[in-house]
PDB file of C-alpha atoms in Angstrom:
ATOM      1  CA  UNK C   1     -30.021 -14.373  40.618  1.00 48.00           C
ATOM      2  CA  UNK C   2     -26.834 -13.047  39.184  1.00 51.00           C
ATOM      3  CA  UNK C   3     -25.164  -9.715  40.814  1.00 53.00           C
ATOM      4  CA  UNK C   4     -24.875  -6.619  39.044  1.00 48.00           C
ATOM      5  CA  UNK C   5     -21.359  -6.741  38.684  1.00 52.00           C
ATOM      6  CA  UNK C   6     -21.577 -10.289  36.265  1.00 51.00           C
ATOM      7  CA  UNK C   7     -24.231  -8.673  34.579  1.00 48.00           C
ATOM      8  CA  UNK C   8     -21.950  -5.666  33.683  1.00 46.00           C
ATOM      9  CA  UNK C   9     -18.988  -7.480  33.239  1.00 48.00           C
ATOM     10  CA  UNK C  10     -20.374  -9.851  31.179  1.00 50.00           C
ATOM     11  CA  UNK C  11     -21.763  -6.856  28.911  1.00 47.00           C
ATOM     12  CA  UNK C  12     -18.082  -5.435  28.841  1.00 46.00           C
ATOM     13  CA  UNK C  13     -16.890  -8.724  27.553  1.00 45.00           C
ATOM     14  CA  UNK C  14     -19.723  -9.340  25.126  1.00 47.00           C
ATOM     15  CA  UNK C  15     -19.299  -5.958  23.797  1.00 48.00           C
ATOM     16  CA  UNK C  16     -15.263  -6.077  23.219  1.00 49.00           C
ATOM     17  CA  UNK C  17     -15.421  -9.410  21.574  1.00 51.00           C
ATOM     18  CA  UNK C  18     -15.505  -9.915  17.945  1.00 50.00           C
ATOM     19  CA  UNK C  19     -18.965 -10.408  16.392  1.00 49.00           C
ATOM     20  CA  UNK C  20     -19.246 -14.028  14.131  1.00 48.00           C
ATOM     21  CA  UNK C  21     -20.053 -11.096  11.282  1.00 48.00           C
ATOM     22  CA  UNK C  22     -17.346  -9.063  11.825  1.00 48.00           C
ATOM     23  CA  UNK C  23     -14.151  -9.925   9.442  1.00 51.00           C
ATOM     24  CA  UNK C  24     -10.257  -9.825   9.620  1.00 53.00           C
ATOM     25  CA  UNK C  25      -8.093  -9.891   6.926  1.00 52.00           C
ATOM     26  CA  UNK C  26      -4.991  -9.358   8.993  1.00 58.00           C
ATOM     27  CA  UNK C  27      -4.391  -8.781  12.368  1.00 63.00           C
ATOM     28  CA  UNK C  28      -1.736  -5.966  14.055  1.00 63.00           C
ATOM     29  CA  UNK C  29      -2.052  -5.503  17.446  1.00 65.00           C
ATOM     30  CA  UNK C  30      -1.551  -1.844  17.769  1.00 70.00           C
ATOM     31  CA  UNK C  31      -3.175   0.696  15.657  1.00 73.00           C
ATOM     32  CA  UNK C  32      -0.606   3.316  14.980  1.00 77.00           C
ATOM     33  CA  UNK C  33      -0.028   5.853  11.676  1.00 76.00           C
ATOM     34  CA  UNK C  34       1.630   2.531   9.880  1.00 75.00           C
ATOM     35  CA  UNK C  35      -0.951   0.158  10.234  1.00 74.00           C
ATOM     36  CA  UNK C  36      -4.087   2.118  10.439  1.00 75.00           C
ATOM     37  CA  UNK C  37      -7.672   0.237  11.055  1.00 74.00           C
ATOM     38  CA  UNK C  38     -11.427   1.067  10.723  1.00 74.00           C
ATOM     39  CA  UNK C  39     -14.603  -0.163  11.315  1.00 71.00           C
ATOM     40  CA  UNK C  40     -16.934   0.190   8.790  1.00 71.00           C
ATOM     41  CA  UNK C  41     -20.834  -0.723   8.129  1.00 71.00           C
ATOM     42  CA  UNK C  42     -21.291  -2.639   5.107  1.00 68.00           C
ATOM     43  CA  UNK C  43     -24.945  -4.010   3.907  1.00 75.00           C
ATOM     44  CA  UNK C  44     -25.389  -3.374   7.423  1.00 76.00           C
ATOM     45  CA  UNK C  45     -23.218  -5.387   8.708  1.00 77.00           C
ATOM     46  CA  UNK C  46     -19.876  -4.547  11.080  1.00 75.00           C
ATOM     47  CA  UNK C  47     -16.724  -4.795   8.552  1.00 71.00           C
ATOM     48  CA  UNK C  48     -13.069  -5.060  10.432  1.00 69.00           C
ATOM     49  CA  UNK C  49     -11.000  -3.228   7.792  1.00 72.00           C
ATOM     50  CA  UNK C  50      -7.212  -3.311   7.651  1.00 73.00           C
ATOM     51  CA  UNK C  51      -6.638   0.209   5.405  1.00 76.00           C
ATOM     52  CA  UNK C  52      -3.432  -0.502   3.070  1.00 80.00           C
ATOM     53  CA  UNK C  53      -1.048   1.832   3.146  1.00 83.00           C
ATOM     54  CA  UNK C  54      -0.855   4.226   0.562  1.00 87.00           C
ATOM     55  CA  UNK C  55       1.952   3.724  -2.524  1.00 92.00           C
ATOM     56  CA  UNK C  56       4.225   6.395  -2.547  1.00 92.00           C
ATOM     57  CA  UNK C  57       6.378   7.355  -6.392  1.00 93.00           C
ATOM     58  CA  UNK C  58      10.306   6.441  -6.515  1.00 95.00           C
ATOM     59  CA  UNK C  59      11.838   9.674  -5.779  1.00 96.00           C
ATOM     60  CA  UNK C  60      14.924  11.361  -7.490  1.00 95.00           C
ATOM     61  CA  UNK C  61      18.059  10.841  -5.291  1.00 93.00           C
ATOM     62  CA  UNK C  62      19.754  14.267  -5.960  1.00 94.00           C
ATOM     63  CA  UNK C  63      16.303  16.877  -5.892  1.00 95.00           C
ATOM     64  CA  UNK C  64      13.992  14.168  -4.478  1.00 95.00           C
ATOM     65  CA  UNK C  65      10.711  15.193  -6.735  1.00 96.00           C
ATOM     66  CA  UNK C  66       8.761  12.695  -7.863  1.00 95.00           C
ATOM     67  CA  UNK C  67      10.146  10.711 -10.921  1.00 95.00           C
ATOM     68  CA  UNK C  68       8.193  11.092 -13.927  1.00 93.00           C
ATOM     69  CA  UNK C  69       6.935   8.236 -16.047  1.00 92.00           C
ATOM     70  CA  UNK C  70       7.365   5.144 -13.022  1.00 94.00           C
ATOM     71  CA  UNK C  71       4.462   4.291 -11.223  1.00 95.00           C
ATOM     72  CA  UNK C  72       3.878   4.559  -7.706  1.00 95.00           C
ATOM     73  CA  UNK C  73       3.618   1.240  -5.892  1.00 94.00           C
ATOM     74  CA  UNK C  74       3.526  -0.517  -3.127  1.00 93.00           C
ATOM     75  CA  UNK C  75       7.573  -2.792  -2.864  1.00 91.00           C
ATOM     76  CA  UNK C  76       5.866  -5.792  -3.407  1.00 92.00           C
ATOM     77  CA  UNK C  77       4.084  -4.571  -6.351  1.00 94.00           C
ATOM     78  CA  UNK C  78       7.585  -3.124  -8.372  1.00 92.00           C
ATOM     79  CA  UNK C  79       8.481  -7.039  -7.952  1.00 93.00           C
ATOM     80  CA  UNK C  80       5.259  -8.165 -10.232  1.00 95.00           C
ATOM     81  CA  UNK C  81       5.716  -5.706 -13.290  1.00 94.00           C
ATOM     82  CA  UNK C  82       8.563  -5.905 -15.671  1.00 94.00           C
ATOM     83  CA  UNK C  83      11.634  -3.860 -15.879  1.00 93.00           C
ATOM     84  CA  UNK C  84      10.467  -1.571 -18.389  1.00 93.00           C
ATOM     85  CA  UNK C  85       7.870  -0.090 -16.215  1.00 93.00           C
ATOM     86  CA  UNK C  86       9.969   0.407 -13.570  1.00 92.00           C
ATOM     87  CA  UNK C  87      13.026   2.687 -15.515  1.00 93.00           C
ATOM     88  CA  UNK C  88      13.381   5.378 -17.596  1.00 92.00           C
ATOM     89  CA  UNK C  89      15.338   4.447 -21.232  1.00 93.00           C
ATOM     90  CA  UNK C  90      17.928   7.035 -20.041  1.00 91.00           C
ATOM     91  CA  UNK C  91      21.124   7.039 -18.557  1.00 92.00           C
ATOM     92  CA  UNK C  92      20.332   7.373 -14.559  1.00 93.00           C
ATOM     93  CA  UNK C  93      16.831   6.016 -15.580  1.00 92.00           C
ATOM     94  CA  UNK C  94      14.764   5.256 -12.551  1.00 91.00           C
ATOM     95  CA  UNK C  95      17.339   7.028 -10.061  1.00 94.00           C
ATOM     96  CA  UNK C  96      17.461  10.257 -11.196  1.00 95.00           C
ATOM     97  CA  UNK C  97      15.295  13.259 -12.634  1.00 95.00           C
ATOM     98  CA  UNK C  98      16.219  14.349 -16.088  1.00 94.00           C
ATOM     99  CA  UNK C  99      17.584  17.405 -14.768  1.00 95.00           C
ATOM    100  CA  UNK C 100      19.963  16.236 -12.506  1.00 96.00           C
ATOM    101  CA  UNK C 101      21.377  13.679 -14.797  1.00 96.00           C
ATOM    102  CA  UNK C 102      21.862  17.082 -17.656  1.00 96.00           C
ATOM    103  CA  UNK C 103      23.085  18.779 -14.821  1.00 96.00           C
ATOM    104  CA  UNK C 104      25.861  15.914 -13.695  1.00 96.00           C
ATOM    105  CA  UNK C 105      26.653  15.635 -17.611  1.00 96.00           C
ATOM    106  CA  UNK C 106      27.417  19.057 -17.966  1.00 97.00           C
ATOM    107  CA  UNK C 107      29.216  19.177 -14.607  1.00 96.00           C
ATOM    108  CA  UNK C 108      31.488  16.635 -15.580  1.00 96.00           C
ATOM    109  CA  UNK C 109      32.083  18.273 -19.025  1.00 97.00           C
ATOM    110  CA  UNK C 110      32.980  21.779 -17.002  1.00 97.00           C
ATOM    111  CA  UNK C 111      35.200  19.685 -14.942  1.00 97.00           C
ATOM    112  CA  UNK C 112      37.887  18.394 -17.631  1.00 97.00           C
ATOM    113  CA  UNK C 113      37.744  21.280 -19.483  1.00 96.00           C
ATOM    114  CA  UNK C 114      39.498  22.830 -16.541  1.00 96.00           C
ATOM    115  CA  UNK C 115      41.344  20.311 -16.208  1.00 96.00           C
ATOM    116  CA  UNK C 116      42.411  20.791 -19.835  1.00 96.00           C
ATOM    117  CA  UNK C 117      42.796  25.048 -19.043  1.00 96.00           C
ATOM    118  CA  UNK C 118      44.847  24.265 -16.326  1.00 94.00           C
ATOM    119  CA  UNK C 119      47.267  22.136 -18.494  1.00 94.00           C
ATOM    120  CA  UNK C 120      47.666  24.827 -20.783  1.00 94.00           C
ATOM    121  CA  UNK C 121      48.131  27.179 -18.626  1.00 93.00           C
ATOM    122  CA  UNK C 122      50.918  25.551 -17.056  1.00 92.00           C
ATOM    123  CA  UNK C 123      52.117  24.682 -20.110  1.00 91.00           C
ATOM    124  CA  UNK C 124      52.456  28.103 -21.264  1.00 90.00           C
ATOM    125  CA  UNK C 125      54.318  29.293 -17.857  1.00 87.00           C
ATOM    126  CA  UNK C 126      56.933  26.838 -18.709  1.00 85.00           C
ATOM    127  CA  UNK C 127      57.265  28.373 -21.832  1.00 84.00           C
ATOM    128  CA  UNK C 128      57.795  31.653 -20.716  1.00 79.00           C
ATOM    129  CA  UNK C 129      60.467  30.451 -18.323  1.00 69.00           C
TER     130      UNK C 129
END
């Protein structure tokens, strides 16, 4: 006659192992926000589901919005499609929002024309001298 105990334990043991119709398509031993898991009930049977995490869009690297026009993927996925889906046929293309690269253009033009206003400037207090 068995105790109670073996007959409980036993249960316990039974009822944390994984069923013959129960699948696993990859294991990670701790469940956490990155590698999320569910069970699920599929043609009624128990399903061991690894969720994928989700794909997020390349972001711009001055106003970090979403860049328009490149898909979002998972890293091993931008390695399997060609290099045309993955840029922008601008300058900055694929790094930067079309904003910020009119914004850096014009900034740089602002930027000699001082320069240029400052020579002349200096130019003319010599001349006055």
């Amino acid at each position: 006659m068995h105790s109670l105990t073996s007959i409980l334990s036993r249960g316990r043991m039974e009822a944390n192992r994984i069923t013959p119709t129960s699948t696993t398509a990859l294991h990670v031993a701790v469940h956490t926000k990155s590698h999320p898991a569910d069970d699920h009930l599929r043609c009624g049977k128990l399903r061991y589901l690894c969720i994928k995490k989700l794909p997020t869009s390349p972001k711009c690297g001055d106003c970090h919005i979403a860049l328009p026009g490149i898909p979002a993927l998972r890293p091993r996925q931008y390695s399997q499609i060609s290099k045309r889906q993955k840029t922008v046929q601008r300058a900055y293309g694929g790094s930067r929002c079309a904003t910020c690269v009119r914004d850096r253009i014009v900034r740089s033009f602002l930027v000699e024309e001082a320069k240029i206003v400052k020579k002349v400037i200096k130019s003319q207090g010599k001349a006055k001298k």
